[in-house]
């Protein structure tokens, strides 16, 4: 209510519900006031059969969600000794002091079922209030996701109705969003829904098709929430086939911009390609300041294909570690094609890696000139076959500049390995 | 409702309202259905004197917000020829084709006042429905911000009542949230409100005090919405004084954990201290994989105090660039106090920087052993005065581990420079 935090939980929950064929009809937000929370819960109970309530399960005095809701439905809250012991154990395990405050989290409404929280202290609660099933969940996204995934997704899947969906994301980089409409306007969609989502600096194409209208056990076999039984044939394959048909058409038009699908990151795709080709990369970054190395090393197992990174911010470090020639910097400047080439070849040679990737540019907000405005960047990729060079200009704020340059640089490695 | 987009507009609007003394009591979201939109507007009119409605002002057929709201309050919508001409001009200016669809955006409810949109085509609308003043605004954040800033902020400021607020954030690192309550429980707050917000891995303490109860012109002079007149004295200073008094008490108890205020990042604070002390830092990262360098180089002007970074992922790079001894790695392993010390001293010496900061650890999910479990990390800071060393364990997922280690490492530099 104060605008300090944007609510991203609602969208996350809605996405999960929708994929399992449950329609989300309403969401609302209120402050930490007993009456406001009670009113919102009463209203929700009238509107839907299932209600998710997030936030306010913490250990401090303004965490009053569960007791406020219980009160309005005329239920008591009861101390669960086993939960209280579990909370004390949790604190012992992480070596922190457990205060009397934390005991608040061990109180559940009568008839409530605790939902195990393996990430934090407050368990979720499932309880019937009036005609609706209420789920009370922590507001901390990580805890919410864990409890939702472990305890609620299976419950929702068992109750999934006629409209269960399959979706696929095609992740694109390097094509302006506005030209998407143009390039993709005559795609034959059939009953597949196509939409776009921009998460700078990439664009995701979302394809959705209805999966089946069979009774729930079938949907569960389809692997919707990760069951290990084999995929069923028939209606499911129809959805998969429909999506694949649309994907094929899209790839025929803009395939070179599609770097991955679903949850694959650009860094993970680059890592997978390096691993598959038994190659290693070393990096010399100037203007991205370590971001490329950071993104690549977010991928588990990166040490198998990421040899080293050098954040050569000063000219001395470029000369000393990467053997960039002083004359090159004097003649062309540190932001130049010549310097990028020497950085890439330098980091490749000293590291013994197969690829040397280098970026040098002007992130801004200051440091630009008429010839080299803020946003100028030179990217070079060195290998045994020679050195490739790209010159771009992304006149953006500092952090957006770093992000788009990091993607551009990784994309060059990806295209080379393809 | 489908979970494709998280709503960040609500929080943005709430923040603006709250700072001008308007209490936000409720927010709700519904899908693009006439009845649902109508119901939500009726409910809002009963709850508040001012209602903001965002989204659904576009040119496509599912943009039905204004007409749905008008319908439920029994109002007609009327074509405004001048708006329609303005929309056609806009398309001419940007060189795009204006379709008949765009004409929808020129219809306003009777009695409605258009609010100029300089960024896109759909104007906002101000209209009285029932007892409340409704503002209809585009959902595209850029357009919403422009219309809100130009047309609505002044309107809200003129009506700001008794509760105009001042706020301050104290940003803390290294103290568990639960122990906050304990340590801060006897603070004399007076009329200052104190609350906590966790944005991993840090905790923000928010202090809020009422600013003044003078008539609006005064509040405007106070610079609340960017007026250029000087700050007024008197009641405003009282709010500032009250917050400062609470801040003083808090600092007396947990001051060592407070690294900055308001929008200052840990990296910016470290940079400011380095600049002030005319020192430069060089970094050798293993497990954080470039994240520390990335965070530091997000600060504009970092090149004045950040000399270089080395992401020494492979053992070879540790030995080659940082002069870590092969014997050290053989005897103690790469994740060890001895290795961290040699990395820190190594990067300091080759760079000529005043400080050498090094981290080496096990980010996981694999690579842990019984003696060195996932989450183990050694941090070392070398200077002319010698080498400081810290050994921690943060058994967390890979990205959280990197984040908390990066903070811990920067915090050591901060404390040293304090």
PDB file of N, CA and C in Angstrom, chain A residues 172-248:
ATOM      1  N   UNK A 172      14.383 -14.808 -27.779  1.00  0.00           N
ATOM      2  CA  UNK A 172      15.022 -14.145 -28.918  1.00  0.00           C
ATOM      3  C   UNK A 172      15.896 -12.995 -28.459  1.00  0.00           C
ATOM      4  N   UNK A 173      16.963 -12.786 -29.194  1.00  0.00           N
ATOM      5  CA  UNK A 173      17.815 -11.627 -28.947  1.00  0.00           C
ATOM      6  C   UNK A 173      18.266 -11.039 -30.268  1.00  0.00           C
ATOM      7  N   UNK A 174      18.244  -9.728 -30.347  1.00  0.00           N
ATOM      8  CA  UNK A 174      18.845  -9.052 -31.490  1.00  0.00           C
ATOM      9  C   UNK A 174      17.868  -8.549 -32.534  1.00  0.00           C
ATOM     10  N   UNK A 175      16.575  -8.764 -32.321  1.00  0.00           N
ATOM     11  CA  UNK A 175      15.591  -8.299 -33.295  1.00  0.00           C
ATOM     12  C   UNK A 175      14.657  -7.319 -32.586  1.00  0.00           C
ATOM     13  N   UNK A 176      14.421  -6.138 -33.175  1.00  0.00           N
ATOM     14  CA  UNK A 176      13.561  -5.172 -32.473  1.00  0.00           C
ATOM     15  C   UNK A 176      12.119  -5.662 -32.386  1.00  0.00           C
ATOM     16  N   UNK A 177      11.498  -5.436 -31.217  1.00  0.00           N
ATOM     17  CA  UNK A 177      10.164  -5.979 -30.966  1.00  0.00           C
ATOM     18  C   UNK A 177       9.153  -5.550 -32.014  1.00  0.00           C
ATOM     19  N   UNK A 178       9.242  -4.269 -32.419  1.00  0.00           N
ATOM     20  CA  UNK A 178       8.230  -3.736 -33.326  1.00  0.00           C
ATOM     21  C   UNK A 178       8.197  -4.491 -34.655  1.00  0.00           C
ATOM     22  N   UNK A 179       9.338  -5.050 -35.084  1.00  0.00           N
ATOM     23  CA  UNK A 179       9.353  -5.741 -36.369  1.00  0.00           C
ATOM     24  C   UNK A 179       8.829  -7.180 -36.244  1.00  0.00           C
ATOM     25  N   UNK A 180       8.612  -7.626 -35.013  1.00  0.00           N
ATOM     26  CA  UNK A 180       8.040  -8.957 -34.802  1.00  0.00           C
ATOM     27  C   UNK A 180       6.708  -9.086 -35.509  1.00  0.00           C
ATOM     28  N   UNK A 181       5.808  -8.149 -35.183  1.00  0.00           N
ATOM     29  CA  UNK A 181       4.468  -8.153 -35.768  1.00  0.00           C
ATOM     30  C   UNK A 181       4.545  -8.307 -37.281  1.00  0.00           C
ATOM     31  N   UNK A 182       5.400  -7.500 -37.920  1.00  0.00           N
ATOM     32  CA  UNK A 182       5.556  -7.544 -39.362  1.00  0.00           C
ATOM     33  C   UNK A 182       5.999  -8.920 -39.836  1.00  0.00           C
ATOM     34  N   UNK A 183       7.069  -9.396 -39.227  1.00  0.00           N
ATOM     35  CA  UNK A 183       7.668 -10.644 -39.706  1.00  0.00           C
ATOM     36  C   UNK A 183       6.789 -11.855 -39.434  1.00  0.00           C
ATOM     37  N   UNK A 184       5.985 -11.775 -38.394  1.00  0.00           N
ATOM     38  CA  UNK A 184       5.236 -12.966 -37.982  1.00  0.00           C
ATOM     39  C   UNK A 184       3.752 -12.857 -38.303  1.00  0.00           C
ATOM     40  N   UNK A 185       3.369 -11.868 -39.129  1.00  0.00           N
ATOM     41  CA  UNK A 185       1.931 -11.592 -39.212  1.00  0.00           C
ATOM     42  C   UNK A 185       1.134 -12.680 -39.938  1.00  0.00           C
ATOM     43  N   UNK A 186       1.744 -13.427 -40.858  1.00  0.00           N
ATOM     44  CA  UNK A 186       0.963 -14.429 -41.591  1.00  0.00           C
ATOM     45  C   UNK A 186       1.145 -15.858 -41.072  1.00  0.00           C
ATOM     46  N   UNK A 187       1.713 -15.982 -39.884  1.00  0.00           N
ATOM     47  CA  UNK A 187       1.886 -17.326 -39.320  1.00  0.00           C
ATOM     48  C   UNK A 187       0.515 -17.993 -39.173  1.00  0.00           C
ATOM     49  N   UNK A 188       0.436 -19.252 -39.581  1.00  0.00           N
ATOM     50  CA  UNK A 188      -0.823 -19.984 -39.362  1.00  0.00           C
ATOM     51  C   UNK A 188      -0.847 -20.538 -37.948  1.00  0.00           C
ATOM     52  N   UNK A 189      -1.701 -19.945 -37.120  1.00  0.00           N
ATOM     53  CA  UNK A 189      -1.661 -20.282 -35.694  1.00  0.00           C
ATOM     54  C   UNK A 189      -2.571 -21.445 -35.331  1.00  0.00           C
ATOM     55  N   UNK A 190      -3.635 -21.676 -36.120  1.00  0.00           N
ATOM     56  CA  UNK A 190      -4.600 -22.701 -35.712  1.00  0.00           C
ATOM     57  C   UNK A 190      -5.154 -22.318 -34.348  1.00  0.00           C
ATOM     58  N   UNK A 191      -5.174 -23.238 -33.394  1.00  0.00           N
ATOM     59  CA  UNK A 191      -5.683 -22.881 -32.061  1.00  0.00           C
ATOM     60  C   UNK A 191      -4.542 -22.554 -31.088  1.00  0.00           C
ATOM     61  N   UNK A 192      -3.380 -22.235 -31.618  1.00  0.00           N
ATOM     62  CA  UNK A 192      -2.250 -21.839 -30.767  1.00  0.00           C
ATOM     63  C   UNK A 192      -2.299 -20.325 -30.549  1.00  0.00           C
ATOM     64  N   UNK A 193      -2.135 -19.918 -29.302  1.00  0.00           N
ATOM     65  CA  UNK A 193      -2.092 -18.481 -29.003  1.00  0.00           C
ATOM     66  C   UNK A 193      -0.649 -18.008 -28.959  1.00  0.00           C
ATOM     67  N   UNK A 194      -0.361 -16.881 -29.584  1.00  0.00           N
ATOM     68  CA  UNK A 194       1.005 -16.369 -29.611  1.00  0.00           C
ATOM     69  C   UNK A 194       1.026 -14.980 -28.979  1.00  0.00           C
ATOM     70  N   UNK A 195       1.971 -14.740 -28.074  1.00  0.00           N
ATOM     71  CA  UNK A 195       2.114 -13.395 -27.512  1.00  0.00           C
ATOM     72  C   UNK A 195       3.591 -13.120 -27.254  1.00  0.00           C
ATOM     73  N   UNK A 196       3.903 -11.848 -26.974  1.00  0.00           N
ATOM     74  CA  UNK A 196       5.294 -11.442 -26.790  1.00  0.00           C
ATOM     75  C   UNK A 196       5.494 -10.852 -25.404  1.00  0.00           C
ATOM     76  N   UNK A 197       6.662 -11.097 -24.870  1.00  0.00           N
ATOM     77  CA  UNK A 197       6.988 -10.483 -23.598  1.00  0.00           C
ATOM     78  C   UNK A 197       8.419  -9.969 -23.661  1.00  0.00           C
ATOM     79  N   UNK A 198       8.595  -8.685 -23.366  1.00  0.00           N
ATOM     80  CA  UNK A 198       9.939  -8.099 -23.403  1.00  0.00           C
ATOM     81  C   UNK A 198      10.543  -8.154 -22.012  1.00  0.00           C
ATOM     82  N   UNK A 199      11.675  -8.839 -21.870  1.00  0.00           N
ATOM     83  CA  UNK A 199      12.445  -8.748 -20.626  1.00  0.00           C
ATOM     84  C   UNK A 199      13.840  -8.342 -21.062  1.00  0.00           C
ATOM     85  N   UNK A 200      14.051  -7.029 -21.047  1.00  0.00           N
ATOM     86  CA  UNK A 200      15.242  -6.432 -21.633  1.00  0.00           C
ATOM     87  C   UNK A 200      16.504  -7.189 -21.241  1.00  0.00           C
ATOM     88  N   UNK A 201      17.419  -7.465 -22.157  1.00  0.00           N
ATOM     89  CA  UNK A 201      17.399  -7.067 -23.567  1.00  0.00           C
ATOM     90  C   UNK A 201      16.844  -8.155 -24.491  1.00  0.00           C
ATOM     91  N   UNK A 202      16.032  -9.065 -23.982  1.00  0.00           N
ATOM     92  CA  UNK A 202      15.525 -10.084 -24.883  1.00  0.00           C
ATOM     93  C   UNK A 202      14.011 -10.002 -25.042  1.00  0.00           C
ATOM     94  N   UNK A 203      13.490 -10.722 -26.034  1.00  0.00           N
ATOM     95  CA  UNK A 203      12.046 -10.813 -26.239  1.00  0.00           C
ATOM     96  C   UNK A 203      11.670 -12.289 -26.210  1.00  0.00           C
ATOM     97  N   UNK A 204      10.622 -12.611 -25.459  1.00  0.00           N
ATOM     98  CA  UNK A 204      10.151 -13.991 -25.424  1.00  0.00           C
ATOM     99  C   UNK A 204       8.867 -14.111 -26.225  1.00  0.00           C
ATOM    100  N   UNK A 205       8.839 -15.088 -27.121  1.00  0.00           N
ATOM    101  CA  UNK A 205       7.597 -15.404 -27.816  1.00  0.00           C
ATOM    102  C   UNK A 205       6.943 -16.543 -27.034  1.00  0.00           C
ATOM    103  N   UNK A 206       5.691 -16.339 -26.638  1.00  0.00           N
ATOM    104  CA  UNK A 206       5.001 -17.356 -25.854  1.00  0.00           C
ATOM    105  C   UNK A 206       3.958 -18.036 -26.727  1.00  0.00           C
ATOM    106  N   UNK A 207       4.031 -19.358 -26.817  1.00  0.00           N
ATOM    107  CA  UNK A 207       3.057 -20.130 -27.577  1.00  0.00           C
ATOM    108  C   UNK A 207       2.266 -20.995 -26.605  1.00  0.00           C
ATOM    109  N   UNK A 208       0.949 -20.968 -26.743  1.00  0.00           N
ATOM    110  CA  UNK A 208       0.102 -21.713 -25.816  1.00  0.00           C
ATOM    111  C   UNK A 208      -0.936 -22.504 -26.590  1.00  0.00           C
ATOM    112  N   UNK A 209      -1.148 -23.769 -26.203  1.00  0.00           N
ATOM    113  CA  UNK A 209      -2.212 -24.564 -26.808  1.00  0.00           C
ATOM    114  C   UNK A 209      -2.914 -25.369 -25.723  1.00  0.00           C
ATOM    115  N   UNK A 210      -4.205 -25.609 -25.940  1.00  0.00           N
ATOM    116  CA  UNK A 210      -4.927 -26.408 -24.953  1.00  0.00           C
ATOM    117  C   UNK A 210      -4.442 -27.852 -25.030  1.00  0.00           C
ATOM    118  N   UNK A 211      -4.233 -28.448 -23.886  1.00  0.00           N
ATOM    119  CA  UNK A 211      -3.583 -29.739 -23.831  1.00  0.00           C
ATOM    120  C   UNK A 211      -4.573 -30.878 -23.980  1.00  0.00           C
ATOM    121  N   UNK A 212      -5.564 -30.944 -23.153  1.00  0.00           N
ATOM    122  CA  UNK A 212      -6.512 -32.037 -23.237  1.00  0.00           C
ATOM    123  C   UNK A 212      -7.693 -31.737 -22.346  1.00  0.00           C
ATOM    124  N   UNK A 213      -8.730 -32.550 -22.486  1.00  0.00           N
ATOM    125  CA  UNK A 213      -9.874 -32.368 -21.620  1.00  0.00           C
ATOM    126  C   UNK A 213     -10.207 -33.688 -20.938  1.00  0.00           C
ATOM    127  N   UNK A 214      -9.200 -34.480 -20.697  1.00  0.00           N
ATOM    128  CA  UNK A 214      -9.417 -35.779 -20.051  1.00  0.00           C
ATOM    129  C   UNK A 214      -9.431 -35.577 -18.535  1.00  0.00           C
ATOM    130  N   UNK A 215      -9.850 -36.605 -17.825  1.00  0.00           N
ATOM    131  CA  UNK A 215      -9.857 -36.510 -16.362  1.00  0.00           C
ATOM    132  C   UNK A 215      -8.446 -36.354 -15.811  1.00  0.00           C
ATOM    133  N   UNK A 216      -8.332 -35.826 -14.637  1.00  0.00           N
ATOM    134  CA  UNK A 216      -7.064 -35.422 -14.040  1.00  0.00           C
ATOM    135  C   UNK A 216      -5.911 -36.432 -14.092  1.00  0.00           C
ATOM    136  N   UNK A 217      -6.141 -37.737 -13.825  1.00  0.00           N
ATOM    137  CA  UNK A 217      -4.951 -38.609 -13.775  1.00  0.00           C
ATOM    138  C   UNK A 217      -4.130 -38.514 -15.046  1.00  0.00           C
ATOM    139  N   UNK A 218      -4.831 -38.401 -16.174  1.00  0.00           N
ATOM    140  CA  UNK A 218      -4.161 -38.275 -17.442  1.00  0.00           C
ATOM    141  C   UNK A 218      -3.249 -37.040 -17.461  1.00  0.00           C
ATOM    142  N   UNK A 219      -3.827 -35.901 -17.042  1.00  0.00           N
ATOM    143  CA  UNK A 219      -3.048 -34.669 -17.046  1.00  0.00           C
ATOM    144  C   UNK A 219      -1.803 -34.822 -16.193  1.00  0.00           C
ATOM    145  N   UNK A 220      -1.972 -35.542 -15.092  1.00  0.00           N
ATOM    146  CA  UNK A 220      -0.802 -35.722 -14.241  1.00  0.00           C
ATOM    147  C   UNK A 220       0.259 -36.540 -14.945  1.00  0.00           C
ATOM    148  N   UNK A 221      -0.169 -37.555 -15.674  1.00  0.00           N
ATOM    149  CA  UNK A 221       0.812 -38.352 -16.410  1.00  0.00           C
ATOM    150  C   UNK A 221       1.543 -37.498 -17.435  1.00  0.00           C
ATOM    151  N   UNK A 222       0.886 -36.454 -17.871  1.00  0.00           N
ATOM    152  CA  UNK A 222       1.479 -35.631 -18.923  1.00  0.00           C
ATOM    153  C   UNK A 222       2.667 -34.828 -18.419  1.00  0.00           C
ATOM    154  N   UNK A 223       2.972 -34.993 -17.154  1.00  0.00           N
ATOM    155  CA  UNK A 223       4.182 -34.348 -16.670  1.00  0.00           C
ATOM    156  C   UNK A 223       3.999 -32.896 -16.304  1.00  0.00           C
ATOM    157  N   UNK A 224       2.735 -32.490 -16.094  1.00  0.00           N
ATOM    158  CA  UNK A 224       2.477 -31.081 -15.847  1.00  0.00           C
ATOM    159  C   UNK A 224       3.186 -30.583 -14.607  1.00  0.00           C
ATOM    160  N   UNK A 225       3.156 -31.405 -13.574  1.00  0.00           N
ATOM    161  CA  UNK A 225       3.902 -30.938 -12.423  1.00  0.00           C
ATOM    162  C   UNK A 225       5.062 -31.862 -12.099  1.00  0.00           C
ATOM    163  N   UNK A 226       5.641 -32.379 -13.169  1.00  0.00           N
ATOM    164  CA  UNK A 226       6.892 -33.092 -12.990  1.00  0.00           C
ATOM    165  C   UNK A 226       6.774 -34.551 -12.603  1.00  0.00           C
ATOM    166  N   UNK A 227       5.606 -35.169 -12.778  1.00  0.00           N
ATOM    167  CA  UNK A 227       5.479 -36.592 -12.489  1.00  0.00           C
ATOM    168  C   UNK A 227       6.375 -37.371 -13.434  1.00  0.00           C
ATOM    169  N   UNK A 228       6.826 -38.528 -12.965  1.00  0.00           N
ATOM    170  CA  UNK A 228       7.847 -39.218 -13.745  1.00  0.00           C
ATOM    171  C   UNK A 228       7.275 -40.237 -14.732  1.00  0.00           C
ATOM    172  N   UNK A 229       5.957 -40.433 -14.722  1.00  0.00           N
ATOM    173  CA  UNK A 229       5.369 -41.391 -15.651  1.00  0.00           C
ATOM    174  C   UNK A 229       5.497 -40.901 -17.084  1.00  0.00           C
ATOM    175  N   UNK A 230       5.420 -41.822 -18.040  1.00  0.00           N
ATOM    176  CA  UNK A 230       5.641 -41.424 -19.430  1.00  0.00           C
ATOM    177  C   UNK A 230       4.508 -40.539 -19.955  1.00  0.00           C
ATOM    178  N   UNK A 231       4.829 -39.732 -20.936  1.00  0.00           N
ATOM    179  CA  UNK A 231       3.838 -38.896 -21.589  1.00  0.00           C
ATOM    180  C   UNK A 231       2.767 -39.766 -22.220  1.00  0.00           C
ATOM    181  N   UNK A 232       1.561 -39.316 -22.160  1.00  0.00           N
ATOM    182  CA  UNK A 232       0.477 -40.007 -22.818  1.00  0.00           C
ATOM    183  C   UNK A 232       0.413 -39.553 -24.280  1.00  0.00           C
ATOM    184  N   UNK A 233      -0.163 -40.388 -25.099  1.00  0.00           N
ATOM    185  CA  UNK A 233      -0.307 -39.970 -26.500  1.00  0.00           C
ATOM    186  C   UNK A 233      -1.662 -39.310 -26.677  1.00  0.00           C
ATOM    187  N   UNK A 234      -2.098 -39.157 -27.903  1.00  0.00           N
ATOM    188  CA  UNK A 234      -3.436 -38.615 -28.145  1.00  0.00           C
ATOM    189  C   UNK A 234      -3.487 -37.115 -27.991  1.00  0.00           C
ATOM    190  N   UNK A 235      -4.400 -36.643 -27.165  1.00  0.00           N
ATOM    191  CA  UNK A 235      -4.669 -35.207 -27.119  1.00  0.00           C
ATOM    192  C   UNK A 235      -3.444 -34.379 -26.774  1.00  0.00           C
ATOM    193  N   UNK A 236      -2.577 -34.940 -25.964  1.00  0.00           N
ATOM    194  CA  UNK A 236      -1.392 -34.190 -25.591  1.00  0.00           C
ATOM    195  C   UNK A 236      -0.492 -33.960 -26.784  1.00  0.00           C
ATOM    196  N   UNK A 237      -0.287 -35.051 -27.514  1.00  0.00           N
ATOM    197  CA  UNK A 237       0.545 -34.897 -28.691  1.00  0.00           C
ATOM    198  C   UNK A 237      -0.039 -33.882 -29.654  1.00  0.00           C
ATOM    199  N   UNK A 238      -1.361 -33.758 -29.650  1.00  0.00           N
ATOM    200  CA  UNK A 238      -1.970 -32.776 -30.532  1.00  0.00           C
ATOM    201  C   UNK A 238      -1.528 -31.357 -30.141  1.00  0.00           C
ATOM    202  N   UNK A 239      -1.567 -31.089 -28.841  1.00  0.00           N
ATOM    203  CA  UNK A 239      -1.123 -29.767 -28.394  1.00  0.00           C
ATOM    204  C   UNK A 239       0.347 -29.555 -28.733  1.00  0.00           C
ATOM    205  N   UNK A 240       1.145 -30.560 -28.432  1.00  0.00           N
ATOM    206  CA  UNK A 240       2.579 -30.467 -28.722  1.00  0.00           C
ATOM    207  C   UNK A 240       2.802 -30.274 -30.211  1.00  0.00           C
ATOM    208  N   UNK A 241       2.080 -31.045 -31.014  1.00  0.00           N
ATOM    209  CA  UNK A 241       2.222 -30.941 -32.464  1.00  0.00           C
ATOM    210  C   UNK A 241       1.821 -29.559 -32.951  1.00  0.00           C
ATOM    211  N   UNK A 242       0.716 -29.057 -32.428  1.00  0.00           N
ATOM    212  CA  UNK A 242       0.262 -27.726 -32.850  1.00  0.00           C
ATOM    213  C   UNK A 242       1.300 -26.657 -32.527  1.00  0.00           C
ATOM    214  N   UNK A 243       1.834 -26.718 -31.329  1.00  0.00           N
ATOM    215  CA  UNK A 243       2.854 -25.736 -30.946  1.00  0.00           C
ATOM    216  C   UNK A 243       4.090 -25.899 -31.830  1.00  0.00           C
ATOM    217  N   UNK A 244       4.487 -27.142 -32.060  1.00  0.00           N
ATOM    218  CA  UNK A 244       5.681 -27.379 -32.878  1.00  0.00           C
ATOM    219  C   UNK A 244       5.500 -26.868 -34.295  1.00  0.00           C
ATOM    220  N   UNK A 245       4.296 -27.009 -34.834  1.00  0.00           N
ATOM    221  CA  UNK A 245       4.028 -26.493 -36.182  1.00  0.00           C
ATOM    222  C   UNK A 245       4.216 -24.987 -36.248  1.00  0.00           C
ATOM    223  N   UNK A 246       3.699 -24.298 -35.232  1.00  0.00           N
ATOM    224  CA  UNK A 246       3.853 -22.847 -35.204  1.00  0.00           C
ATOM    225  C   UNK A 246       5.326 -22.487 -35.009  1.00  0.00           C
ATOM    226  N   UNK A 247       5.970 -23.216 -34.110  1.00  0.00           N
ATOM    227  CA  UNK A 247       7.396 -22.944 -33.862  1.00  0.00           C
ATOM    228  C   UNK A 247       8.206 -23.077 -35.152  1.00  0.00           C
ATOM    229  N   UNK A 248       7.894 -24.107 -35.927  1.00  0.00           N
ATOM    230  CA  UNK A 248       8.625 -24.342 -37.179  1.00  0.00           C
ATOM    231  C   UNK A 248       8.497 -23.136 -38.120  1.00  0.00           C
TER     232      UNK A 248
END
